Amino acid sequence: TAKLHFILEEINRTIGVPVDKSHLWGIEKIHTKDLVAILRLLVVMARYYKAPVRIPDNVYVSLVVVRKTGGLLTHRIDRLPITVNDIDAVDDGTSIERDIWDI
């Protein structure tokens, strides 16, 4: 995990991610294969490096959380942001080009 820690620190430093946002893809989340955290990190990196793909704003993932309590299964649905401006905004001077399908 020391190598992963070093890599994530360098990515956050290079991209200029504020400390309060880097917890969204922390070492433990990446190490435990948290797909939402990995996806958030990839989106931020793709936007920073201006990858030739269009990444829409306001994308959310619905995550179903199921727990067994007292012999009964209970569930809830969490709506987690993937590409919301307050999460992936990095001050690199770029703007997102909007197309006809954006509302």
PDB file of C-alpha atoms in Angstrom:
ATOM      1  CA  THR A   1       0.000   0.000   0.000  1.00  0.00           C
ATOM      2  CA  ALA A   2       3.003   2.340   0.264  1.00  0.00           C
ATOM      3  CA  LYS A   3       3.307   2.413  -3.525  1.00  0.00           C
ATOM      4  CA  LEU A   4      -0.404   3.101  -3.914  1.00  0.00           C
ATOM      5  CA  HIS A   5      -0.174   5.869  -1.305  1.00  0.00           C
ATOM      6  CA  PHE A   6       2.712   7.468  -3.219  1.00  0.00           C
ATOM      7  CA  ILE A   7       0.882   7.220  -6.561  1.00  0.00           C
ATOM      8  CA  LEU A   8      -2.345   8.727  -5.211  1.00  0.00           C
ATOM      9  CA  GLU A   9      -0.439  11.570  -3.523  1.00  0.00           C
ATOM     10  CA  GLU A  10       1.327  12.374  -6.792  1.00  0.00           C
ATOM     11  CA  ILE A  11      -1.924  12.277  -8.756  1.00  0.00           C
ATOM     12  CA  ASN A  12      -3.648  14.577  -6.264  1.00  0.00           C
ATOM     13  CA  ARG A  13      -0.654  16.955  -6.228  1.00  0.00           C
ATOM     14  CA  THR A  14      -0.354  17.049 -10.018  1.00  0.00           C
ATOM     15  CA  ILE A  15      -4.044  17.567 -10.639  1.00  0.00           C
ATOM     16  CA  GLY A  16      -4.376  20.022  -7.761  1.00  0.00           C
ATOM     17  CA  VAL A  17      -7.111  18.196  -5.900  1.00  0.00           C
ATOM     18  CA  PRO A  18      -8.015  19.900  -2.613  1.00  0.00           C
ATOM     19  CA  VAL A  19      -7.336  17.788   0.475  1.00  0.00           C
ATOM     20  CA  ASP A  20     -11.034  17.722   1.365  1.00  0.00           C
ATOM     21  CA  LYS A  21     -11.873  16.063  -1.984  1.00  0.00           C
ATOM     22  CA  SER A  22      -9.111  13.434  -2.058  1.00  0.00           C
ATOM     23  CA  HIS A  23     -10.989  11.256   0.454  1.00  0.00           C
ATOM     24  CA  LEU A  24     -13.408  10.369  -2.352  1.00  0.00           C
ATOM     25  CA  TRP A  25     -10.747   8.044  -3.775  1.00  0.00           C
ATOM     26  CA  GLY A  26      -8.586   7.331  -0.752  1.00  0.00           C
ATOM     27  CA  ILE A  27      -6.049   4.558  -0.460  1.00  0.00           C
ATOM     28  CA  GLU A  28      -8.355   2.192   1.413  1.00  0.00           C
ATOM     29  CA  LYS A  29     -11.155   2.681  -1.116  1.00  0.00           C
ATOM     30  CA  ILE A  30      -8.893   2.002  -4.087  1.00  0.00           C
ATOM     31  CA  HIS A  31      -7.191  -0.922  -2.328  1.00  0.00           C
ATOM     32  CA  THR A  32     -10.565  -2.536  -1.517  1.00  0.00           C
ATOM     33  CA  LYS A  33     -11.653  -2.090  -5.154  1.00  0.00           C
ATOM     34  CA  ASP A  34     -14.415   0.461  -4.460  1.00  0.00           C
ATOM     35  CA  LEU A  35     -15.703   0.930  -8.015  1.00  0.00           C
ATOM     36  CA  VAL A  36     -17.312   4.310  -7.290  1.00  0.00           C
ATOM     37  CA  ALA A  37     -14.027   5.678  -5.903  1.00  0.00           C
ATOM     38  CA  ILE A  38     -12.062   4.306  -8.868  1.00  0.00           C
ATOM     39  CA  LEU A  39     -14.564   5.779 -11.326  1.00  0.00           C
ATOM     40  CA  ARG A  40     -14.411   9.193  -9.615  1.00  0.00           C
ATOM     41  CA  LEU A  41     -10.609   9.163  -9.795  1.00  0.00           C
ATOM     42  CA  LEU A  42     -10.655   8.189 -13.479  1.00  0.00           C
ATOM     43  CA  VAL A  43     -13.129  10.976 -14.309  1.00  0.00           C
ATOM     44  CA  VAL A  44     -10.988  13.608 -12.584  1.00  0.00           C
ATOM     45  CA  MET A  45      -7.874  12.351 -14.354  1.00  0.00           C
ATOM     46  CA  ALA A  46      -9.601  12.225 -17.752  1.00  0.00           C
ATOM     47  CA  ARG A  47     -10.846  15.791 -17.377  1.00  0.00           C
ATOM     48  CA  TYR A  48      -7.485  17.080 -16.175  1.00  0.00           C
ATOM     49  CA  TYR A  49      -5.551  15.481 -19.017  1.00  0.00           C
ATOM     50  CA  LYS A  50      -8.266  16.504 -21.531  1.00  0.00           C
ATOM     51  CA  ALA A  51      -8.932  12.984 -22.756  1.00  0.00           C
ATOM     52  CA  PRO A  52     -10.695  12.923 -26.136  1.00  0.00           C
ATOM     53  CA  VAL A  53     -13.940  11.619 -24.627  1.00  0.00           C
ATOM     54  CA  ARG A  54     -17.046  13.523 -23.707  1.00  0.00           C
ATOM     55  CA  ILE A  55     -17.861  13.090 -20.036  1.00  0.00           C
ATOM     56  CA  PRO A  56     -21.327  14.445 -19.185  1.00  0.00           C
ATOM     57  CA  ASP A  57     -22.036  16.489 -16.074  1.00  0.00           C
ATOM     58  CA  ASN A  58     -24.371  15.399 -13.279  1.00  0.00           C
ATOM     59  CA  VAL A  59     -23.881  11.637 -13.572  1.00  0.00           C
ATOM     60  CA  TYR A  60     -24.970   9.642 -10.527  1.00  0.00           C
ATOM     61  CA  VAL A  61     -24.759   5.976  -9.613  1.00  0.00           C
ATOM     62  CA  SER A  62     -27.546   4.295  -7.682  1.00  0.00           C
ATOM     63  CA  LEU A  63     -26.042   1.958  -5.124  1.00  0.00           C
ATOM     64  CA  VAL A  64     -28.257  -0.626  -3.447  1.00  0.00           C
ATOM     65  CA  VAL A  65     -27.130  -1.333   0.117  1.00  0.00           C
ATOM     66  CA  VAL A  66     -28.578  -4.523   1.633  1.00  0.00           C
ATOM     67  CA  ARG A  67     -28.161  -5.444   5.295  1.00  0.00           C
ATOM     68  CA  LYS A  68     -29.353  -8.353   7.326  1.00  0.00           C
ATOM     69  CA  THR A  69     -30.618  -7.255  10.729  1.00  0.00           C
ATOM     70  CA  GLY A  70     -32.472  -9.572  13.050  1.00  0.00           C
ATOM     71  CA  GLY A  71     -32.906 -12.207  10.363  1.00  0.00           C
ATOM     72  CA  LEU A  72     -34.534  -9.716   7.949  1.00  0.00           C
ATOM     73  CA  LEU A  73     -33.028  -8.134   4.895  1.00  0.00           C
ATOM     74  CA  THR A  74     -33.361  -4.374   4.739  1.00  0.00           C
ATOM     75  CA  HIS A  75     -32.247  -2.219   1.857  1.00  0.00           C
ATOM     76  CA  ARG A  76     -31.720   1.370   0.917  1.00  0.00           C
ATOM     77  CA  ILE A  77     -30.681   3.062  -2.294  1.00  0.00           C
ATOM     78  CA  ASP A  78     -27.876   5.614  -2.139  1.00  0.00           C
ATOM     79  CA  ARG A  79     -27.448   8.052  -5.012  1.00  0.00           C
ATOM     80  CA  LEU A  80     -23.733   8.761  -5.356  1.00  0.00           C
ATOM     81  CA  PRO A  81     -22.372  11.545  -7.583  1.00  0.00           C
ATOM     82  CA  ILE A  82     -19.749  10.667 -10.182  1.00  0.00           C
ATOM     83  CA  THR A  83     -19.441  13.804 -12.322  1.00  0.00           C
ATOM     84  CA  VAL A  84     -20.876  16.609 -10.272  1.00  0.00           C
ATOM     85  CA  ASN A  85     -19.038  19.920 -10.508  1.00  0.00           C
ATOM     86  CA  ASP A  86     -18.294  20.217  -6.784  1.00  0.00           C
ATOM     87  CA  ILE A  87     -16.626  16.771  -6.808  1.00  0.00           C
ATOM     88  CA  ASP A  88     -14.570  16.798  -9.977  1.00  0.00           C
ATOM     89  CA  ALA A  89     -13.939  20.494 -10.418  1.00  0.00           C
ATOM     90  CA  VAL A  90     -10.231  21.060 -10.741  1.00  0.00           C
ATOM     91  CA  ASP A  91      -8.920  24.553 -11.317  1.00  0.00           C
ATOM     92  CA  ASP A  92      -7.108  23.882 -14.584  1.00  0.00           C
ATOM     93  CA  GLY A  93      -8.773  26.569 -16.673  1.00  0.00           C
ATOM     94  CA  THR A  94     -10.726  24.161 -18.847  1.00  0.00           C
ATOM     95  CA  SER A  95     -14.407  24.248 -19.589  1.00  0.00           C
ATOM     96  CA  ILE A  96     -16.716  21.444 -20.605  1.00  0.00           C
ATOM     97  CA  GLU A  97     -18.226  21.771 -24.042  1.00  0.00           C
ATOM     98  CA  ARG A  98     -21.962  21.174 -23.927  1.00  0.00           C
ATOM     99  CA  ASP A  99     -23.917  19.609 -26.768  1.00  0.00           C
ATOM    100  CA  ILE A 100     -27.534  19.629 -27.932  1.00  0.00           C
ATOM    101  CA  TRP A 101     -28.545  16.860 -25.500  1.00  0.00           C
ATOM    102  CA  ASP A 102     -27.529  18.820 -22.418  1.00  0.00           C
ATOM    103  CA  ILE A 103     -30.391  20.483 -20.563  1.00  0.00           C
TER     104      ILE A 103
END
